[in-house]
mmCIF file of C-alpha atoms in Angstrom:
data_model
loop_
_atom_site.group_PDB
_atom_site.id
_atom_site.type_symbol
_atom_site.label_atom_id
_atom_site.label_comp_id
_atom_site.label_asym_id
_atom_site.label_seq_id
_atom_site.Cartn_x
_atom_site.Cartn_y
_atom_site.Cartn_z
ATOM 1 C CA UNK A 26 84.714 109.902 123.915
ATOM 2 C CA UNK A 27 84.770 112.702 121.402
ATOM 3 C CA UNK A 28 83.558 115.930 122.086
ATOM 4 C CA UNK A 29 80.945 117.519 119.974
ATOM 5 C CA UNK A 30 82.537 120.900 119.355
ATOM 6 C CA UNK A 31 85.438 118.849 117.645
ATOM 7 C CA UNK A 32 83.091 117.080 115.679
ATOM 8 C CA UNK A 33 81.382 120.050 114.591
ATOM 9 C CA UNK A 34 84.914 121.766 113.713
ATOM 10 C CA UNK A 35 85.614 119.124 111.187
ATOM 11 C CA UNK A 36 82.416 119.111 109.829
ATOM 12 C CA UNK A 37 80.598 121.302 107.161
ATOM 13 C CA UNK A 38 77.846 121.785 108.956
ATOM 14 C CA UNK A 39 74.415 124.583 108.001
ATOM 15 C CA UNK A 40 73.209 124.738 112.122
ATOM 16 C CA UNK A 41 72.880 123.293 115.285
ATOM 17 C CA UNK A 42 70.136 122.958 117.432
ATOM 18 C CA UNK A 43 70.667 121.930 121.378
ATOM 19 C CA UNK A 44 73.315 121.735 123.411
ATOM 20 C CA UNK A 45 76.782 121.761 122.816
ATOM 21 C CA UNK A 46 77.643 120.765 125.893
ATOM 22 C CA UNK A 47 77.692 117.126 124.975
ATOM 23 C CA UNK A 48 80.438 114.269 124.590
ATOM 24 C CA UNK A 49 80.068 111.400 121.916
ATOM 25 C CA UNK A 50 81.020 107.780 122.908
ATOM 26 C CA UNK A 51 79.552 105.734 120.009
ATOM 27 C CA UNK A 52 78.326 106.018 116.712
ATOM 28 C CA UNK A 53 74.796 104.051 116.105
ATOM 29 C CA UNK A 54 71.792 103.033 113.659
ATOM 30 C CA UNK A 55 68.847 105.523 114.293
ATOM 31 C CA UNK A 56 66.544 102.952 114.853
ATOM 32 C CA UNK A 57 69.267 101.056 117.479
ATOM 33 C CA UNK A 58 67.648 99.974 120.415
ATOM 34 C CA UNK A 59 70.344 101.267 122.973
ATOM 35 C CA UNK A 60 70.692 104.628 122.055
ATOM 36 C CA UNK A 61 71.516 106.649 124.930
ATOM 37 C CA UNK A 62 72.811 110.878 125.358
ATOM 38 C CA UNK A 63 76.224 109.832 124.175
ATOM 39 C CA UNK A 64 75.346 108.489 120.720
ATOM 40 C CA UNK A 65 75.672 110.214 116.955
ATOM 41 C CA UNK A 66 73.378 108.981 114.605
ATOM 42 C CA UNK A 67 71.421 110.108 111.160
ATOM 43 C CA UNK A 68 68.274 110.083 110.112
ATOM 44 C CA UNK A 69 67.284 110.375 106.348
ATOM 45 C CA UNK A 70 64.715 112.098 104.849
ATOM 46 C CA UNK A 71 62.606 108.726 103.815
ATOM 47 C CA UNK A 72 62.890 108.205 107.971
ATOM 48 C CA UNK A 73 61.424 111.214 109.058
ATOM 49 C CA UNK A 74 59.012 109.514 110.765
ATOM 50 C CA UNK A 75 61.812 108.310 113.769
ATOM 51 C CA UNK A 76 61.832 112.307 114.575
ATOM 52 C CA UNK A 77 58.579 111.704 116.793
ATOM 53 C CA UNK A 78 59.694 108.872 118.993
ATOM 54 C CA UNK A 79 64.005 109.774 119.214
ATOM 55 C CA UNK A 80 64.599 111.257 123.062
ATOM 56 C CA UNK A 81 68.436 110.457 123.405
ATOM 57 C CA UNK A 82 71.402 111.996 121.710
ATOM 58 C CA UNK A 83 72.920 114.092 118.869
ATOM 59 C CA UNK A 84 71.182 113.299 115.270
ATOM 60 C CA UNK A 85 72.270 115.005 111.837
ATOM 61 C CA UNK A 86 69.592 115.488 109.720
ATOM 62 C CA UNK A 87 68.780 117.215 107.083
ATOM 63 C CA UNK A 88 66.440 120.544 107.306
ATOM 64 C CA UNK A 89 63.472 118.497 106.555
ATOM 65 C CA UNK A 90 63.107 117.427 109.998
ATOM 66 C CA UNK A 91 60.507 119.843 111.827
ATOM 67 C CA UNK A 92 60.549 118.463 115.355
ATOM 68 C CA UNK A 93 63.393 118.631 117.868
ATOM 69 C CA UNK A 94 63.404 116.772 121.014
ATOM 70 C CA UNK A 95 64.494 119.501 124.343
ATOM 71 C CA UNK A 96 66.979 116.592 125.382
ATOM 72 C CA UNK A 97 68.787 115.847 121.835
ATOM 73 C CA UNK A 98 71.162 117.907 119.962
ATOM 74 C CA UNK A 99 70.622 118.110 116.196
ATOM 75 C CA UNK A 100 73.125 118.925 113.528
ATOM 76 C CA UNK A 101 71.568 120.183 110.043
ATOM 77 C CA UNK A 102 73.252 119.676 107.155
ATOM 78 C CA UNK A 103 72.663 119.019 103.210
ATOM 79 C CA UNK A 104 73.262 115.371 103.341
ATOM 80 C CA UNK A 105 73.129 113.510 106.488
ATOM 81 C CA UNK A 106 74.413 109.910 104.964
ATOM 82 C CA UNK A 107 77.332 111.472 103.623
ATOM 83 C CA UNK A 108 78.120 113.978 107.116
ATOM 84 C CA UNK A 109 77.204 110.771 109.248
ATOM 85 C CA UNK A 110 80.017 108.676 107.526
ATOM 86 C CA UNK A 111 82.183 111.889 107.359
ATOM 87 C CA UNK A 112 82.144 111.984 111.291
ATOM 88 C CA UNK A 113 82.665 107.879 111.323
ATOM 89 C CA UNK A 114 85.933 108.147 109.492
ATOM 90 C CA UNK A 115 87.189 111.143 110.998
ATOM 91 C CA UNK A 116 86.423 110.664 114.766
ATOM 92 C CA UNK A 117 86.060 106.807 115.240
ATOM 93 C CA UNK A 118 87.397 103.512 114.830
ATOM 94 C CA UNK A 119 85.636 101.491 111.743
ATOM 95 C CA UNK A 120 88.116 99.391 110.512
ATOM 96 C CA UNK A 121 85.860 96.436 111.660
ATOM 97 C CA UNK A 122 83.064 97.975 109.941
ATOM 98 C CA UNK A 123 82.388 97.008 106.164
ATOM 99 C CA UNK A 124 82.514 100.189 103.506
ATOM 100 C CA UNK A 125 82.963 100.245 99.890
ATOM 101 C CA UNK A 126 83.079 104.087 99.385
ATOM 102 C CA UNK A 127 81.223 105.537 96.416
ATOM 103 C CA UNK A 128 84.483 107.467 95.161
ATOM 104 C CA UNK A 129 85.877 104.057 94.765
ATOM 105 C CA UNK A 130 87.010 102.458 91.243
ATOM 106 C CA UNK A 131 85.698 99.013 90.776
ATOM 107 C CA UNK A 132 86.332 97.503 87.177
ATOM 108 C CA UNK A 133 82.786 95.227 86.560
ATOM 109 C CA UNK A 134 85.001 92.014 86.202
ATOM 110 C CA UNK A 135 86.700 92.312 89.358
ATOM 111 C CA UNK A 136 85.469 90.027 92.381
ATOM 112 C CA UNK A 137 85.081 91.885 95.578
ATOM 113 C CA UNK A 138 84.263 89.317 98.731
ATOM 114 C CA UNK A 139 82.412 90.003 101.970
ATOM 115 C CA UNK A 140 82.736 92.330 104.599
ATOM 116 C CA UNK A 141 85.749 94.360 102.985
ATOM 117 C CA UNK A 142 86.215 98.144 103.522
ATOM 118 C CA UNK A 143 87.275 100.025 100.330
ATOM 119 C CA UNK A 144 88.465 103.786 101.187
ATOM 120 C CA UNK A 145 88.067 106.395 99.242
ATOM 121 C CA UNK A 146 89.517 107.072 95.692
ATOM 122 C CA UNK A 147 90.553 103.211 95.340
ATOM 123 C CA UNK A 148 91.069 101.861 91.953
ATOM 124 C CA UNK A 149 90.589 98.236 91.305
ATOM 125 C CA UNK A 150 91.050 97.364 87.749
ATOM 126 C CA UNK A 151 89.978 94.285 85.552
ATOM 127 C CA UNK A 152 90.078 90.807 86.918
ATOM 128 C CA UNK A 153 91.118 91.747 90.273
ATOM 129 C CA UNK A 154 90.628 89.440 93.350
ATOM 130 C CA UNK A 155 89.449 91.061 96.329
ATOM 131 C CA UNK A 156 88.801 88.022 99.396
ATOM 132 C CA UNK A 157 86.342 88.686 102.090
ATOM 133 C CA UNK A 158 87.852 90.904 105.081
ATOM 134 C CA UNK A 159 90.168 93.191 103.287
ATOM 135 C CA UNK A 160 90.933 96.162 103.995
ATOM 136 C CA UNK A 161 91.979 98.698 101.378
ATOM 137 C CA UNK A 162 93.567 102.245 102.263
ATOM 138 C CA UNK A 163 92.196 105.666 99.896
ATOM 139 C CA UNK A 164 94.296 105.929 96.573
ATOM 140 C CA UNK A 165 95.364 102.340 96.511
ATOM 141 C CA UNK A 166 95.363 100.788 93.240
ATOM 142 C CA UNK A 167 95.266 97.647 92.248
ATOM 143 C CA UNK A 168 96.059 96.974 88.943
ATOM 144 C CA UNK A 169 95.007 94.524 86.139
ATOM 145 C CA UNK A 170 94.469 90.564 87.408
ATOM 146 C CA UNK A 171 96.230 91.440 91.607
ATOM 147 C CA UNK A 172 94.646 88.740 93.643
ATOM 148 C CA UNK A 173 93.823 89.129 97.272
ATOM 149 C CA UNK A 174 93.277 86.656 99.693
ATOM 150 C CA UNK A 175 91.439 86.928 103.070
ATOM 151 C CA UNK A 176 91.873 89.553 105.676
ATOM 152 C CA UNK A 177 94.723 91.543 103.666
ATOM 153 C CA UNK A 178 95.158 95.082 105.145
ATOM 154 C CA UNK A 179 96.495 97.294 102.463
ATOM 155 C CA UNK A 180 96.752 101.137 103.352
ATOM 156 C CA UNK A 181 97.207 104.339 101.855
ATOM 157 C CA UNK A 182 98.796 105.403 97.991
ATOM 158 C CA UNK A 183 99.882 102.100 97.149
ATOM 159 C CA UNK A 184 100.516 100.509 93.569
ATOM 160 C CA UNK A 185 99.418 96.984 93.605
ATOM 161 C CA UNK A 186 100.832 95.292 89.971
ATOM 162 C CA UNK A 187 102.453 97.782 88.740
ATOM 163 C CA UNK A 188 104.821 97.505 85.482
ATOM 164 C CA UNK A 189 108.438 96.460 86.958
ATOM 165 C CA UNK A 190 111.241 98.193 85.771
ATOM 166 C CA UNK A 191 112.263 95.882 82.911
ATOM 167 C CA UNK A 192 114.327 97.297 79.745
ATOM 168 C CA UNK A 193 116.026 95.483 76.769
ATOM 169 C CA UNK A 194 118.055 97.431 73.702
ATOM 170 C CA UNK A 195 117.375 97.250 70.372
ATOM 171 C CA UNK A 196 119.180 96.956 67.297
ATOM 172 C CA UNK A 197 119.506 100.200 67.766
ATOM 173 C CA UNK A 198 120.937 100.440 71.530
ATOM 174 C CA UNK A 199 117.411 102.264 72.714
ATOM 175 C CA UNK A 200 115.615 100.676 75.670
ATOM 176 C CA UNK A 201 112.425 99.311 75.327
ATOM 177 C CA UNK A 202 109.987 98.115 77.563
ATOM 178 C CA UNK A 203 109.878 94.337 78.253
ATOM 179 C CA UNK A 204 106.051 93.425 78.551
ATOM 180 C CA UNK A 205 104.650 92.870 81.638
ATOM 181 C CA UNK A 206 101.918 89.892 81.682
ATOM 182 C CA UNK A 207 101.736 88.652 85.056
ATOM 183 C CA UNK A 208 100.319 89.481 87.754
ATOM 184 C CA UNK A 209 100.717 90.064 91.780
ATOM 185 C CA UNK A 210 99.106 87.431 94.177
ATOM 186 C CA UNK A 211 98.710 88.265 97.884
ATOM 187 C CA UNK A 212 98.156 85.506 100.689
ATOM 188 C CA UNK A 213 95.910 85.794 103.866
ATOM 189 C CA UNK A 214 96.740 88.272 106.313
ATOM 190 C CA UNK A 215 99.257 90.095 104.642
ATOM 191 C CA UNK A 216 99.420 94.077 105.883
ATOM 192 C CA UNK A 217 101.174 96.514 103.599
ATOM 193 C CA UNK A 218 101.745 100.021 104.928
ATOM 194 C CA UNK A 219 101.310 103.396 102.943
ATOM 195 C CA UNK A 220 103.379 104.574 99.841
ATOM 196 C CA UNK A 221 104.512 101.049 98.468
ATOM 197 C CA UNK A 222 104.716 99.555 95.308
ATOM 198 C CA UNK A 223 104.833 95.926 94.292
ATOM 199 C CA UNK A 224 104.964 95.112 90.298
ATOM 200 C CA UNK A 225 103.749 92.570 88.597
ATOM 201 C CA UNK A 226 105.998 89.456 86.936
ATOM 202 C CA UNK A 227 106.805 89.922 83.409
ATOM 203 C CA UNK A 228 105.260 85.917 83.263
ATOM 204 C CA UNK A 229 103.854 84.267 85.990
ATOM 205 C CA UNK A 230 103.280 86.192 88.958
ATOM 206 C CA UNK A 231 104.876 88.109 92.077
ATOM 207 C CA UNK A 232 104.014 86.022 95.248
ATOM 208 C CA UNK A 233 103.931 87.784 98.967
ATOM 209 C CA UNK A 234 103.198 84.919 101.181
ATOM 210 C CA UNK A 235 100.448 84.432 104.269
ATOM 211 C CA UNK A 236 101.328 86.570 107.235
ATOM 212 C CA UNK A 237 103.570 88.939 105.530
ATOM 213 C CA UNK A 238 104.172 92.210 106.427
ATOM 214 C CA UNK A 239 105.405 95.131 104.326
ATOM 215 C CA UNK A 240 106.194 98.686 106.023
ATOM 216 C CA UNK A 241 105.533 102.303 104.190
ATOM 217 C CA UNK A 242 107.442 102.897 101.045
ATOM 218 C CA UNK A 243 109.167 99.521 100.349
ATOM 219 C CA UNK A 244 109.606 98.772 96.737
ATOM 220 C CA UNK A 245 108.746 94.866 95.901
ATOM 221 C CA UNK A 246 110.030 94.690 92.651
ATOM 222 C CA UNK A 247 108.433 92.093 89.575
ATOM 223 C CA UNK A 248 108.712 87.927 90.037
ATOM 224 C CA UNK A 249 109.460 88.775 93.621
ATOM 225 C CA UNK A 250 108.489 85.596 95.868
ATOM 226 C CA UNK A 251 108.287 86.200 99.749
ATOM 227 C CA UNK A 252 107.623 83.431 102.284
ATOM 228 C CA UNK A 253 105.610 83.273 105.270
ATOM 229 C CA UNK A 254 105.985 85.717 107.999
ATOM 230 C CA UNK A 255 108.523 87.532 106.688
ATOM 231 C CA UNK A 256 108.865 91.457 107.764
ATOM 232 C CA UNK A 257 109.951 93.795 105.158
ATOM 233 C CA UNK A 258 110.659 97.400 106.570
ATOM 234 C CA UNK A 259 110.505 100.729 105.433
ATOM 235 C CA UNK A 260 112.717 102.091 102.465
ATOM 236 C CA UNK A 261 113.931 98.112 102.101
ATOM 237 C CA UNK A 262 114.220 97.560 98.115
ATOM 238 C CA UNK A 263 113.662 93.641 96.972
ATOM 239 C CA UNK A 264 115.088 93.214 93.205
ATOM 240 C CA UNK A 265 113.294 91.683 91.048
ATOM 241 C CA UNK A 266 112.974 87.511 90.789
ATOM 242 C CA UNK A 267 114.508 87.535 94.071
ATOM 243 C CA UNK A 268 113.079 84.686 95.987
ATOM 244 C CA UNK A 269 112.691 85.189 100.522
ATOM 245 C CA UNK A 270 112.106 82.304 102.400
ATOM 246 C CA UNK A 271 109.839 82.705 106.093
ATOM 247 C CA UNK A 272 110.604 84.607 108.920
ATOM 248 C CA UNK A 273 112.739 86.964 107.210
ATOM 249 C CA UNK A 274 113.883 90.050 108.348
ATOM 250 C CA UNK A 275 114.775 93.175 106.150
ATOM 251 C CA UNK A 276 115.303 96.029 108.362
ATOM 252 C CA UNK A 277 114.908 99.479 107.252
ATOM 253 C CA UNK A 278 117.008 100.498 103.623
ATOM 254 C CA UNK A 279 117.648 96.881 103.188
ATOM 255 C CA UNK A 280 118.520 96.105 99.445
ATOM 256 C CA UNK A 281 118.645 92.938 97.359
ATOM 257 C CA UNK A 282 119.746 92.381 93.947
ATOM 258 C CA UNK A 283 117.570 90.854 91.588
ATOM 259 C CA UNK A 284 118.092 87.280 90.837
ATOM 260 C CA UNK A 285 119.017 86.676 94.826
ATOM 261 C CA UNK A 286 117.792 83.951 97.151
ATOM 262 C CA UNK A 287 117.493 84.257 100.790
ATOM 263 C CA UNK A 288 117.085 81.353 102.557
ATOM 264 C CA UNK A 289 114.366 80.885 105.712
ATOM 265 C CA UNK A 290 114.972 82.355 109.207
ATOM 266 C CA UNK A 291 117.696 85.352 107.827
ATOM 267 C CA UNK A 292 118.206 88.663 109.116
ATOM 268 C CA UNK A 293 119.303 91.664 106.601
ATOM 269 C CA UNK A 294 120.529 93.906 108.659
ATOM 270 C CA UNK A 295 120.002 98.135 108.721
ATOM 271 C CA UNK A 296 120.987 99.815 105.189
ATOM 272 C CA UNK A 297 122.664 96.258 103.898
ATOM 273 C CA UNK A 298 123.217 95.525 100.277
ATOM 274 C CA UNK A 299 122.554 91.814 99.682
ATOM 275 C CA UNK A 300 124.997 90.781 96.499
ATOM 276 C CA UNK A 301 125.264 87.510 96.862
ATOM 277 C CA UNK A 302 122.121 84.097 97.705
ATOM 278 C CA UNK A 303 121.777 84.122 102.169
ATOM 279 C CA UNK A 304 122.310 81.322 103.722
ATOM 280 C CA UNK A 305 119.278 79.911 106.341
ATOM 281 C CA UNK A 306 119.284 81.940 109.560
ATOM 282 C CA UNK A 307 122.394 84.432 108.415
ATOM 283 C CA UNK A 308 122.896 87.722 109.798
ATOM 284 C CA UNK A 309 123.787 90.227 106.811
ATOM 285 C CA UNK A 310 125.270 93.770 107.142
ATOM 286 C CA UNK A 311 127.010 96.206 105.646
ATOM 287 C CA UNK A 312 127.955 97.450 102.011
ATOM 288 C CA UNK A 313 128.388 94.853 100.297
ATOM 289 C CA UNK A 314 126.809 92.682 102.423
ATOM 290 C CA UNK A 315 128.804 89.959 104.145
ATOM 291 C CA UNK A 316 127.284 87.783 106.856
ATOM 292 C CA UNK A 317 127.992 88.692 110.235
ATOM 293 C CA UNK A 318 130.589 86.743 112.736
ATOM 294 C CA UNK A 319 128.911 85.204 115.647
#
């Protein structure tokens, strides 16, 4: 339950008419068949016509609408569709609820599935993948050719296929950037937290596995392959071509150099620097790490 004046404080709002005295349990359709006192809805100006037979609750409306019910509350504002959804996002639960917002990128060529929610300020470039149930968090990107699979959750400021951090020297000893073809591929039901960033393979592609989980502001780095049900925790740094079995552990600040494999079932333990392949179901810790002594 969510109490109008706290809706009203977060939202830019021209009047109100009614009470303020209300609570709000649910948002709902206008034309919903339940509506009761406790439920927010909108009404459009092309459905001005539902102002004559509404009795229940708290509508936003624009200031087209000329009659007002004794028992609802009314909240006037320039555009109704956009305050409505404003209120959604800010005061209720809708991650089950499919959204593509308008201030979202989508490049033509990429495929978007069903029932996905796509926040705010998203960018989804060319050839993109997006599978049905996704969830994507405001200022993700996704960049050129990422594949998603079904039900991935990704949140906030992440960099999906990003250029990896690959240098050669000329003939001159200057760096210069290896190019970057691949791509990133993410399984079903993978959840990455806020402020990550997983490149794309310089050939090939970067592979997080079904079930994986990724914390805020882990750095997956290019040709990185990651098995099934593996957790990777915040500040943990993966090296690039590293291949992780399933039902690996990377605890928080974990680091692996590029190149490494660890095997299924191991545990890298707080802050550990992983030098050397892990063995199936090892314990790692420490700098360097070593494997710990049961």
């Amino acid at each position: 339950m969510v109490v109008l004046q706290k809706i009203l404080s977060t939202l830019n709002h021209l009047e109100v008419v009614g009470s303020l005295e209300r609570t709000i349990a649910r948002p709902v359709q206008a034309d919903a068949s339940d509506i009761d006192e406790n439920c927010i809805y909108w009404i459009s100006d092309k459905k001005l016509d539902l102002q004559h037979t509404i009795s229940f609750g708290t509508i936003i409306c624009s200031r087209n609408l000329t009659h007002f019910h004794p028992n609802c509350t009314y909240i006037v504002v320039d555009n109704p569709r956009l305050a409505f959804k404003d209120v959604v996002f800010t005061h209720f639960d809708v991650r089950s609820t499919p959204f593509i917002s308008h201030l979202a990128f989508i490049h033509p060529t990429a495929r978007i599935g069903k029932d996905v929610i796509i926040d705010h300020f998203v960018v989804i470039e060319e050839g993109c993948v997006v599978g049905d149930k996704c969830i994507i968090g405001s200022h993700t990107v996704l960049k050129r050719n990422t594949v998603l699979g079904k039900a991935v959750k990704l949140g906030s400021n992440n960099t999906i296929g990003g250029v990896g951090f690959g240098y050669e020297k000329d003939l001159e000893g200057n760096y210069g950037l290896l190019p970057h073809l691949g791509n990133v591929e993410i399984a079903d039901f993978v959840e990455v937290g806020n402020n990550t960033c997983i490149d794309r393979a310089v050939m090939g592609s970067t592979k997080i596995s079904r079930h994986v989980k990724v914390d805020n502001l882990v750095h997956i780095a290019h040709g990185v392959q990651i098995g099934e049900n593996s957790l990777i925790i915040a500040h943990a740094m993966i090296g690039g071509s590293t291949i992780i079995g399933k039902n690996v552990w990377f605890a928080p600040s974990a680091s692996v150099l590029n190149k490494k494999s660890i095997a299924d079932d191991a545990v890298i333990g707080l802050a550990a620097v992983v030098i050397k392949d892990v063995k199936q179901g090892e314990i790692i810790i420490g700098n360097p790490g070593k494997p710990l002594i049961k």
